Short mmCIF file of C-alpha atoms and ligand atoms in Angstrom, two decimals:
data_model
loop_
_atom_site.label_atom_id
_atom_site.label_comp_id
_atom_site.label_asym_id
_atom_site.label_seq_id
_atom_site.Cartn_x
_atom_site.Cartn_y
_atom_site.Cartn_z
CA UNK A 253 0.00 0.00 0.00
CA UNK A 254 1.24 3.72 -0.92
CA UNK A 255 0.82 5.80 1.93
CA UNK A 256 1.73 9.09 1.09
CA UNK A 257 4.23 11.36 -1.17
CA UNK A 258 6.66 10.75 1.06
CA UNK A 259 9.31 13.38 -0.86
CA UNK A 260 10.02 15.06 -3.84
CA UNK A 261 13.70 14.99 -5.51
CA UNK A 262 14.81 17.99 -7.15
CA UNK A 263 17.53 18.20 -9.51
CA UNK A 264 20.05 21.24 -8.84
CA UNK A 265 23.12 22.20 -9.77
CA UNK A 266 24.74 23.55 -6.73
CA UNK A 267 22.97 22.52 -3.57
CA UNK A 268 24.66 25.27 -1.34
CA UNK A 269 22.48 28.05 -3.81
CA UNK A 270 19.61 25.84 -4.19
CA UNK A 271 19.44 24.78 -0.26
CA UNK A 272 19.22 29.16 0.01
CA UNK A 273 16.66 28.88 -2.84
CA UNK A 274 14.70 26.54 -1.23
CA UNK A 275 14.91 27.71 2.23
CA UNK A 276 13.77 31.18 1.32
CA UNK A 277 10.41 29.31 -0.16
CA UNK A 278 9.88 27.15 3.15
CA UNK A 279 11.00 29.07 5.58
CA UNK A 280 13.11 26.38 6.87
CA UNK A 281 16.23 25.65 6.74
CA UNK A 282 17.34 21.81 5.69
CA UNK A 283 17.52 19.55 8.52
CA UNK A 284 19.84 17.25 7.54
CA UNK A 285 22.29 17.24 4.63
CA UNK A 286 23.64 13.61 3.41
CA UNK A 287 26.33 12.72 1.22
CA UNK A 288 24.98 9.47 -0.39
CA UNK A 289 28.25 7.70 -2.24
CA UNK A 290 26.85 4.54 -3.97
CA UNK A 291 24.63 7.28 -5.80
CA UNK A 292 26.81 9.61 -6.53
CA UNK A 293 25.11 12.42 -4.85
CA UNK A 294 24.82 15.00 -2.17
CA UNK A 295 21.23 15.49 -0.80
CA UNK A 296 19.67 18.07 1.49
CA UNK A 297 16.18 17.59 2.46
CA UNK A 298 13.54 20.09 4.25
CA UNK A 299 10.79 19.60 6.04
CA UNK A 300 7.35 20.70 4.20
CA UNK A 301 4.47 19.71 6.60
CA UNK A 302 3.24 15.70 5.92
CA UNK A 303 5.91 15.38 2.98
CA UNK A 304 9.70 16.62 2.17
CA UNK A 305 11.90 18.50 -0.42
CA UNK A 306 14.93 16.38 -1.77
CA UNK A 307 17.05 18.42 -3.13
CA UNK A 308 19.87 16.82 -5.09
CA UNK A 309 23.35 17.34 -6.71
CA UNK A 310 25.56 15.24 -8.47
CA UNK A 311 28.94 14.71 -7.26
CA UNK A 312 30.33 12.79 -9.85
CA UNK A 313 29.53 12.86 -14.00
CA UNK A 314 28.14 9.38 -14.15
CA UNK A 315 25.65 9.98 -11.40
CA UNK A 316 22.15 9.85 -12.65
CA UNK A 317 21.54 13.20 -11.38
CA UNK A 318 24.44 14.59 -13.48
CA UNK A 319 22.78 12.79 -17.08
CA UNK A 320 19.48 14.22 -15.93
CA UNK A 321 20.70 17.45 -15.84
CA UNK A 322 22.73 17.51 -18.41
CA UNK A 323 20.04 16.25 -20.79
CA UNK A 324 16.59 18.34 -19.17
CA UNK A 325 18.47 20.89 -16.69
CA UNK A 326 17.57 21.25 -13.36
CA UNK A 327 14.22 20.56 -12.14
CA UNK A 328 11.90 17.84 -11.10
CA UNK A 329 13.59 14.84 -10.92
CA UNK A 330 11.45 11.83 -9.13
CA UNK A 331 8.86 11.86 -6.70
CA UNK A 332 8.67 9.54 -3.58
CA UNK A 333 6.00 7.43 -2.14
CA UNK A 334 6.12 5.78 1.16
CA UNK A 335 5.64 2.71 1.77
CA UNK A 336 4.97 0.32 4.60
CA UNK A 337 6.81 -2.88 2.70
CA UNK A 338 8.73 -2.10 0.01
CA UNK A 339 8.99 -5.49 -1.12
CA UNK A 340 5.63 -6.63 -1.63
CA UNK A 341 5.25 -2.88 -3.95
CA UNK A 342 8.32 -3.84 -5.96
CA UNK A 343 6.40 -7.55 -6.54
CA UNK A 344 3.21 -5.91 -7.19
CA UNK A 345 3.87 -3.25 -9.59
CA UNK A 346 6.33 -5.37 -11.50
CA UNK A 347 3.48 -8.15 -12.28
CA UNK A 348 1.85 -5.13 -13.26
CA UNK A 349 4.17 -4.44 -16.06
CA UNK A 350 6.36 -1.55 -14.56
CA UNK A 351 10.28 -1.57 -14.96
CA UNK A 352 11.51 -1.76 -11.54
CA UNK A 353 14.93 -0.30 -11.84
CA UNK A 354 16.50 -2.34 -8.14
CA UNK A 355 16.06 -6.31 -7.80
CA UNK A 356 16.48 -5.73 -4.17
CA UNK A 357 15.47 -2.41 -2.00
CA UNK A 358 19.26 -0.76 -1.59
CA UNK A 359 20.04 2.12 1.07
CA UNK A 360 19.15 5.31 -0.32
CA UNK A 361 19.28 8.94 1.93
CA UNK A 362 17.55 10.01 5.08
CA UNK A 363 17.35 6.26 6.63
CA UNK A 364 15.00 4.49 3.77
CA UNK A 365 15.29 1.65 1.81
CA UNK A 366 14.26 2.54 -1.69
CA UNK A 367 14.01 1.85 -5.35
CA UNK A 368 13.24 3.48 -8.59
CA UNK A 369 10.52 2.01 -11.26
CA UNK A 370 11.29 3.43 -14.61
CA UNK A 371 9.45 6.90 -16.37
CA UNK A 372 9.38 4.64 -19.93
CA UNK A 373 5.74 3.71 -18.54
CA UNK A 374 4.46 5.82 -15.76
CA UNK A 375 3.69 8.93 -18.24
CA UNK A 376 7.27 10.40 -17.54
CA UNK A 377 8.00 10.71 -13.89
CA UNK A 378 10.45 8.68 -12.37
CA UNK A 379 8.92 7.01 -9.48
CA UNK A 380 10.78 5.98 -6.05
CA UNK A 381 9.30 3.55 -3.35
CA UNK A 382 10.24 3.99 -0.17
CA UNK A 383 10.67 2.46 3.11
CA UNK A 384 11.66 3.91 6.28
CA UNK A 385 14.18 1.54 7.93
CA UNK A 386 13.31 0.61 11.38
CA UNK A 387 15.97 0.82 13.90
CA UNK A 388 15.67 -1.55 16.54
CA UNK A 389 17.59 -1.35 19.62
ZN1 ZN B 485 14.37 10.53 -3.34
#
């Protein structure tokens, strides 16, 4: 089950202007800033009520985020949806005939699990599952 936009991911250039940008609009400042290596990227993310901002910069020229912008500019670049088990979404939308992008959930930013299902058929957007990981003591 989806339970909510659970972020959007913005594509930027240079996070330390965009994190201003963006902080100017919310009226927040980010509350956590995460360099996220397997990816390729630096993230900042800000608080926005029930759902968050990702904002997102490549750090190296393979990234993802660095072909995105490089080929549309900066701008919208996925949005998120939580989910309660990421696994059984993964299952379910690929018997439905989606590309999902990850065999296995990986470790994205900001303590999720995630993967990506692929924009060729979801009208365009590039669409991230979610799953916050449960720290147990
Ligand atoms: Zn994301």
């Amino acid at each position: 089950m989806i339970e909510k936009i659970e972020h959007i991911g913005i594509a930027v250039k240079n996070i330390e202007q965009a994190n201003q940008v963006y902080q100017k609009i919310l009226g927040v400042a980010p509350y956590k800033m995460e360099n996220v290596a397997s990816e390729g990227v630096q993230t900042s993310f800000f608080n926005t009520g029930e759902s968050k901002i990702e904002l997102l910069e490549a750090t190296n020229p393979e990234s993802a985020i660095a072909k995105f912008i490089a080929k549309k500019g900066e701008g919208v670049h996925h949005i998120a949806f939580g989910v309660k088990d990421i696994q059984t979404e993964m299952k379910r939308l690929s018997k439905a005939g989606f590309t999902v992008l990850n065999e296995k959930p990986k470790k994205g930013a900001d303590n999720k699990l995630v993967c990506f299902v692929h924009p060729k058929n979801t009208n365009g957007v590039l669409i991230e599952l979610c799953q916050e990981i449960k720290i147990t003591l």
